[in-house]
mmCIF file of C-alpha atoms in Angstrom:
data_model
loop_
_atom_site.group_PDB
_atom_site.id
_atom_site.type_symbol
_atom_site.label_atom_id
_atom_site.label_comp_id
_atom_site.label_asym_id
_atom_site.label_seq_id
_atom_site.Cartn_x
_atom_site.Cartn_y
_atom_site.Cartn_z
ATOM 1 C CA UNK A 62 41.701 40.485 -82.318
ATOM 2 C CA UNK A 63 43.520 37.389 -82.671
ATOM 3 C CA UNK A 64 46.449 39.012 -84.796
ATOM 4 C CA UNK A 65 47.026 41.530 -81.766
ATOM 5 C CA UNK A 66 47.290 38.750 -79.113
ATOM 6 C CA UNK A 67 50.067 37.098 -81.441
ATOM 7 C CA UNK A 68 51.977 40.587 -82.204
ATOM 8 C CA UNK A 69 51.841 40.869 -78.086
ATOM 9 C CA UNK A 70 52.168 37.730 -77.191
ATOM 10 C CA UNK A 71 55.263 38.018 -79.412
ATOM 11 C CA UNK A 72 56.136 40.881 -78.107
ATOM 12 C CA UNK A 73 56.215 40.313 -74.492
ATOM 13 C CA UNK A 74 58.784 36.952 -75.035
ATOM 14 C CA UNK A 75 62.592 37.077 -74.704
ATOM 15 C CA UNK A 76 64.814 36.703 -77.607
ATOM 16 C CA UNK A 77 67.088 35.024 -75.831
ATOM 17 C CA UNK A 78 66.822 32.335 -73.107
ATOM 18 C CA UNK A 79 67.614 33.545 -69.823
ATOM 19 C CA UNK A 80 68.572 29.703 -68.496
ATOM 20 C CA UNK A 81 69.011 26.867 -70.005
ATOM 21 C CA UNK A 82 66.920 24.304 -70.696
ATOM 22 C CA UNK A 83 66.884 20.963 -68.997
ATOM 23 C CA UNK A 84 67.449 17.534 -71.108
ATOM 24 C CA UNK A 85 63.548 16.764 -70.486
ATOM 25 C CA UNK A 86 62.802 20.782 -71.758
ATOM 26 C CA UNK A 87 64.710 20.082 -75.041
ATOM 27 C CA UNK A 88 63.281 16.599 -75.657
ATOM 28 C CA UNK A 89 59.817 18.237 -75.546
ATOM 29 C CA UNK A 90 60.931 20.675 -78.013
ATOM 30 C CA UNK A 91 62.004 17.925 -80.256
ATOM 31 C CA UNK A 92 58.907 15.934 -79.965
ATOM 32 C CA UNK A 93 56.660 19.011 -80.480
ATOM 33 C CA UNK A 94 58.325 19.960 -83.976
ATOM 34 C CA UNK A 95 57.668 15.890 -84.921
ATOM 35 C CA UNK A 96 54.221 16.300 -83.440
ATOM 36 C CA UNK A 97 53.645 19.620 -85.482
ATOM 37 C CA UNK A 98 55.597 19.079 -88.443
ATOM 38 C CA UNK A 99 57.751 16.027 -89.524
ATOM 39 C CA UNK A 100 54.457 13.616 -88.440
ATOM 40 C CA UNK A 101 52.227 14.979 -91.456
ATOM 41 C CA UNK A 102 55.233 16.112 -93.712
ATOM 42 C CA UNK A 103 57.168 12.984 -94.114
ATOM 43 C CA UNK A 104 54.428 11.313 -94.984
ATOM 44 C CA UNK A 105 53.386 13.907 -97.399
ATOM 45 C CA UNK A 106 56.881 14.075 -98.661
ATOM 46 C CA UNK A 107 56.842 10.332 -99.102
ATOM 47 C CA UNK A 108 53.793 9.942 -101.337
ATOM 48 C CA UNK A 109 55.585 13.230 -103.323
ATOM 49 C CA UNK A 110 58.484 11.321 -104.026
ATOM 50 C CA UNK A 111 56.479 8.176 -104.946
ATOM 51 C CA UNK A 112 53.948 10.174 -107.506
ATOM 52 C CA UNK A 113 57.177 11.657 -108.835
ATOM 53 C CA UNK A 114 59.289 8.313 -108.959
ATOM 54 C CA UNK A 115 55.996 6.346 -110.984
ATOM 55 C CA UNK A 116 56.084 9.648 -114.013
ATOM 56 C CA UNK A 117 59.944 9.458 -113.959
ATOM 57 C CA UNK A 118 61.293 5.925 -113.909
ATOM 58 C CA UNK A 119 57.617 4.134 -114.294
ATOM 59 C CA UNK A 120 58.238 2.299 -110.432
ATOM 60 C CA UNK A 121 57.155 3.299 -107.114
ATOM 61 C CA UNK A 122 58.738 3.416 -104.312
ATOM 62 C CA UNK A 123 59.669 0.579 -102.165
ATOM 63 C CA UNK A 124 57.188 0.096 -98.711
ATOM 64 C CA UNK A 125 60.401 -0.390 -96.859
ATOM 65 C CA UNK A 126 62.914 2.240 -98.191
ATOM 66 C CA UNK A 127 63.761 5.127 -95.786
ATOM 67 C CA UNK A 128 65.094 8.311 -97.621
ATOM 68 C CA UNK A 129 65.249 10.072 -95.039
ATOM 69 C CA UNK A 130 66.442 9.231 -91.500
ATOM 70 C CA UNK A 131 66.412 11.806 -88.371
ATOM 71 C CA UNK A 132 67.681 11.076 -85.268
ATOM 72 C CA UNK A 133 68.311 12.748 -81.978
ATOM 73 C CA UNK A 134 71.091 12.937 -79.173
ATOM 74 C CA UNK A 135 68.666 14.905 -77.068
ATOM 75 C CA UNK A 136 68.942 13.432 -73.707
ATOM 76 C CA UNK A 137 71.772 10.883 -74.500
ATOM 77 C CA UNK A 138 74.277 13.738 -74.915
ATOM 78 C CA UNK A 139 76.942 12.694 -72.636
ATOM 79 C CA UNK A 140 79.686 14.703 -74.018
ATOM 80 C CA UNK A 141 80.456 17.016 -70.786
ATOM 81 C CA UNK A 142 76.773 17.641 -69.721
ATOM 82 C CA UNK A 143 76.446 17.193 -66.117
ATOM 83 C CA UNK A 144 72.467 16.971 -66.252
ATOM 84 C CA UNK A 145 72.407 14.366 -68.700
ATOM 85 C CA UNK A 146 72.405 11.116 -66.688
ATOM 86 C CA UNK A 147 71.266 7.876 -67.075
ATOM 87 C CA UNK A 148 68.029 8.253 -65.170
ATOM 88 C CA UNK A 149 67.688 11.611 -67.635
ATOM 89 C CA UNK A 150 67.963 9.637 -70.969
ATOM 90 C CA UNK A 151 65.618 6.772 -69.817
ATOM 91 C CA UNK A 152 62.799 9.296 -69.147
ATOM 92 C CA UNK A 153 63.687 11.261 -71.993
ATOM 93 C CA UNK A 154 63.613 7.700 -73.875
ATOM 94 C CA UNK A 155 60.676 6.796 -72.326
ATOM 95 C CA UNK A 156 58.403 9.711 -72.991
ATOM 96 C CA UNK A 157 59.470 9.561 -76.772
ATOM 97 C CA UNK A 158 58.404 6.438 -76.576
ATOM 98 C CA UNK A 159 55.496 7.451 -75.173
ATOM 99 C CA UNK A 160 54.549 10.174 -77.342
ATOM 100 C CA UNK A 161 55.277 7.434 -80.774
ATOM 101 C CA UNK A 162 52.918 5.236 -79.441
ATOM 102 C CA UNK A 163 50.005 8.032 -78.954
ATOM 103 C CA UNK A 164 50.553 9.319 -82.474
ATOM 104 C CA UNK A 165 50.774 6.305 -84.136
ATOM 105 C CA UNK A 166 47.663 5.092 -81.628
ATOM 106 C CA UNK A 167 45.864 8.160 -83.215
ATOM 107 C CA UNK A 168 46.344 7.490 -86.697
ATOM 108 C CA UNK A 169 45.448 3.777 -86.063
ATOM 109 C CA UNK A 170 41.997 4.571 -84.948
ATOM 110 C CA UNK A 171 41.444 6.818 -87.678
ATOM 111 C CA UNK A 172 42.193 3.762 -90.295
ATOM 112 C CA UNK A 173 40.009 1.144 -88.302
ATOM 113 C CA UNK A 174 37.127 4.029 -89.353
ATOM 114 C CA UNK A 175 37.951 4.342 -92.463
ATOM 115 C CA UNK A 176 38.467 0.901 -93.778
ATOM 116 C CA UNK A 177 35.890 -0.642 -96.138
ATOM 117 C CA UNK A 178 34.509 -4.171 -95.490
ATOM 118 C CA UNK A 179 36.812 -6.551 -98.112
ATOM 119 C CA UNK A 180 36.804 -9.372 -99.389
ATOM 120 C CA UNK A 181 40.171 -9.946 -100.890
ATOM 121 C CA UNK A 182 43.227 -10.848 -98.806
ATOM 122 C CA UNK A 183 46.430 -11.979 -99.261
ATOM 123 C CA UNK A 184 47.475 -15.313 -97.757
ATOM 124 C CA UNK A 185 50.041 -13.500 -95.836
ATOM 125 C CA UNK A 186 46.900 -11.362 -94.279
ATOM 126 C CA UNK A 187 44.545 -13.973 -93.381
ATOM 127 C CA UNK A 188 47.613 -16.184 -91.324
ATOM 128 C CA UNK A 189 48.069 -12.716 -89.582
ATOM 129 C CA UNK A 190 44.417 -12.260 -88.902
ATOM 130 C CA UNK A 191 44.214 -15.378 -88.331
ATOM 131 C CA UNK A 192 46.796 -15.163 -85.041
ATOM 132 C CA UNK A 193 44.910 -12.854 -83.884
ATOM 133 C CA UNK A 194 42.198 -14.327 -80.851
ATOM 134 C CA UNK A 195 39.507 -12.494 -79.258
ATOM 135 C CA UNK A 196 38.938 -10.100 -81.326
ATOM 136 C CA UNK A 197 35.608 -8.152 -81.971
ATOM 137 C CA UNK A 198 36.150 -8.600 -85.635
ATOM 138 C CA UNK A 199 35.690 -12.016 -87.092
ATOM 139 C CA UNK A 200 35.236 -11.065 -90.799
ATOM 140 C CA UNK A 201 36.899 -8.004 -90.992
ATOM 141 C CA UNK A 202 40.655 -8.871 -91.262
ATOM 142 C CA UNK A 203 42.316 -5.246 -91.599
ATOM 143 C CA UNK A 204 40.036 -3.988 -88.726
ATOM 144 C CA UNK A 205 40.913 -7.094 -86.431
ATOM 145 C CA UNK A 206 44.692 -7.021 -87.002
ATOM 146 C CA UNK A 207 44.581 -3.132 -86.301
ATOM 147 C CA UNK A 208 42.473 -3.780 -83.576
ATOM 148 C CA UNK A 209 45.440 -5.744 -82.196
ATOM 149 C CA UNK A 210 47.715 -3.044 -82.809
ATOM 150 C CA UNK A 211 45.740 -0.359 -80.892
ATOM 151 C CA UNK A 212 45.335 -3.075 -77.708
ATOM 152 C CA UNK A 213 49.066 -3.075 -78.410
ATOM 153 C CA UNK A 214 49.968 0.480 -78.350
ATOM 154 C CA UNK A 215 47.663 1.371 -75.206
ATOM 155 C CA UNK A 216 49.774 -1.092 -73.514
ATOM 156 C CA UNK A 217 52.606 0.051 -74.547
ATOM 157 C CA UNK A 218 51.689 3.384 -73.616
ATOM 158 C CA UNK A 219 50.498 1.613 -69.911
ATOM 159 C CA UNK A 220 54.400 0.916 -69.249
ATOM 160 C CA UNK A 221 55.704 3.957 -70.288
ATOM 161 C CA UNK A 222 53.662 5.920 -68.355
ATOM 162 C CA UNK A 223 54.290 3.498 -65.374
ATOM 163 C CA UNK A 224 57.767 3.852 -66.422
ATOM 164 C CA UNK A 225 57.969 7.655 -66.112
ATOM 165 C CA UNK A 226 55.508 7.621 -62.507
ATOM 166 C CA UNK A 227 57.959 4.574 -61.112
ATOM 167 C CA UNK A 228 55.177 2.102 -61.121
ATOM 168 C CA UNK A 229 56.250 -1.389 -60.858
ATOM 169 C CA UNK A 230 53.140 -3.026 -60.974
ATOM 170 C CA UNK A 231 52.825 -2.782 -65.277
ATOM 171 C CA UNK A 232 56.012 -5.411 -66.321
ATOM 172 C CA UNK A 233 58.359 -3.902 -68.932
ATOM 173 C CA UNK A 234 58.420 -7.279 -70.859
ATOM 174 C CA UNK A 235 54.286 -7.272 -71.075
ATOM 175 C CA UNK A 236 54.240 -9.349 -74.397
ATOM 176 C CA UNK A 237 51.301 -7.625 -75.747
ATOM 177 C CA UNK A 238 53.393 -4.332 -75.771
ATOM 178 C CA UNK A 239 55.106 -3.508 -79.067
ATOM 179 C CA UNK A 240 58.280 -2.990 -80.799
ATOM 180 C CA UNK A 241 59.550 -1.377 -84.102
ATOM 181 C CA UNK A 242 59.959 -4.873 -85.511
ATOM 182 C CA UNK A 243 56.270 -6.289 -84.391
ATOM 183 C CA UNK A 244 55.158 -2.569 -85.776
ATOM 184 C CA UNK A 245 56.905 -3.686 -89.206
ATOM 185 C CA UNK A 246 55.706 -7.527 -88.941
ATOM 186 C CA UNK A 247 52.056 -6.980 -88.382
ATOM 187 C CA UNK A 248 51.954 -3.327 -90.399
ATOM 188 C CA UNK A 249 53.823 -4.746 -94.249
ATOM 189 C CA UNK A 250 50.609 -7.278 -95.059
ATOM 190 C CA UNK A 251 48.031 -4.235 -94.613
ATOM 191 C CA UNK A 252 50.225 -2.425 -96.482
ATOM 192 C CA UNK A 253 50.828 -4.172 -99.855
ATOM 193 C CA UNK A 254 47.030 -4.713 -99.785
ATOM 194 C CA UNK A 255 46.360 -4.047 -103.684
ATOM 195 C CA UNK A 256 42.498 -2.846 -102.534
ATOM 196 C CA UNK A 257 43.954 -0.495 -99.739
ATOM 197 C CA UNK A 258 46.746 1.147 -102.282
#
């Protein structure tokens, strides 16, 4: 049954492209092999490299060190493409943007389930925790800090979608929204946690 409906789905599809794509179509390519690949694999490549790095050279490897780096010109290629203009690379931008912030939204929710009640926390935590007003979560520090984060990322995701539907009543410089470097601020004391590692 289902091996038949691949063969002729399969089947029934061009080789070739007939037309092609728009800026927008390839972005959602791009972001649909991260979604469906590079999101688990990197990760799982990561923690690979770190097992191996401990047996080999007896150290793991650094929280902030990036072997690996991808990026993309999808959208931003203006080398002769008519189509790609600079309303095109702001939505294509902005519904990357988008799309981070839901997966990393995602796997956020999944670690506020999954933490353990603790005891032990870094000074660096508890000041961070400690920022961190009106939360739901007075004695649990990891869940209230990624509490924040998810409050963070759902606005975040808020202006990009009122981005992409040309909403001006979300403001772009909402300061609860989030950037790679408040990501990396509030992210690095949950992550040299000796009980979490």
């Amino acid at each position: 049954g289902t091996l038949k409906r691949i063969i002729a789905s399969i089947w029934g599809c061009d080789e070739i492209r007939r037309n092609k794509p728009t800026p927008q179509k390839e972005a959602e390519g791009g972001i649909a092999i991260i979604e469906s690949v590079l999101w688990d694999a990197v990760p799982s490549y990561y923690r690979k490299l770190d097992a191996q790095l401990r047996i080999s050279v007896g150290d793991k490897l650094p929280l902030d060190a990036v072997p690996i780096k991808f990026a993309s010109w999808i959208g931003g290629d203006r080398d002769g493409n008519p189509n790609v203009t600079p309303d095109v690379t702001v939505e294509v931008v902005t519904q990357q943007k988008l799309r981070a912030a839901k997966l990393y939204l995602k796997d956020l929710d999944e670690l506020y389930g999954d933490l353990a009640i603790s005891s032990r926390f870094s000074d660096e935590m508890v000041e961070l925790a400690s920022s961190i007003e009106g939360s739901k979560d007075e004695r649990e520090l990891y869940r209230r800090v990624i509490g924040h984060l998810e409050k963070r990322f759902l606005k975040t995701i808020q202006q990009c979608e009122a981005v992409l539907h040309k909403n001006d009543s979300i403001s772009a410089a909402d300061s609860l929204a989030i950037s790679k470097a408040d990501l990396n601020d509030d992210i690095e004391p949950i992550s040299k946690a000796a009980d979490l590692i």
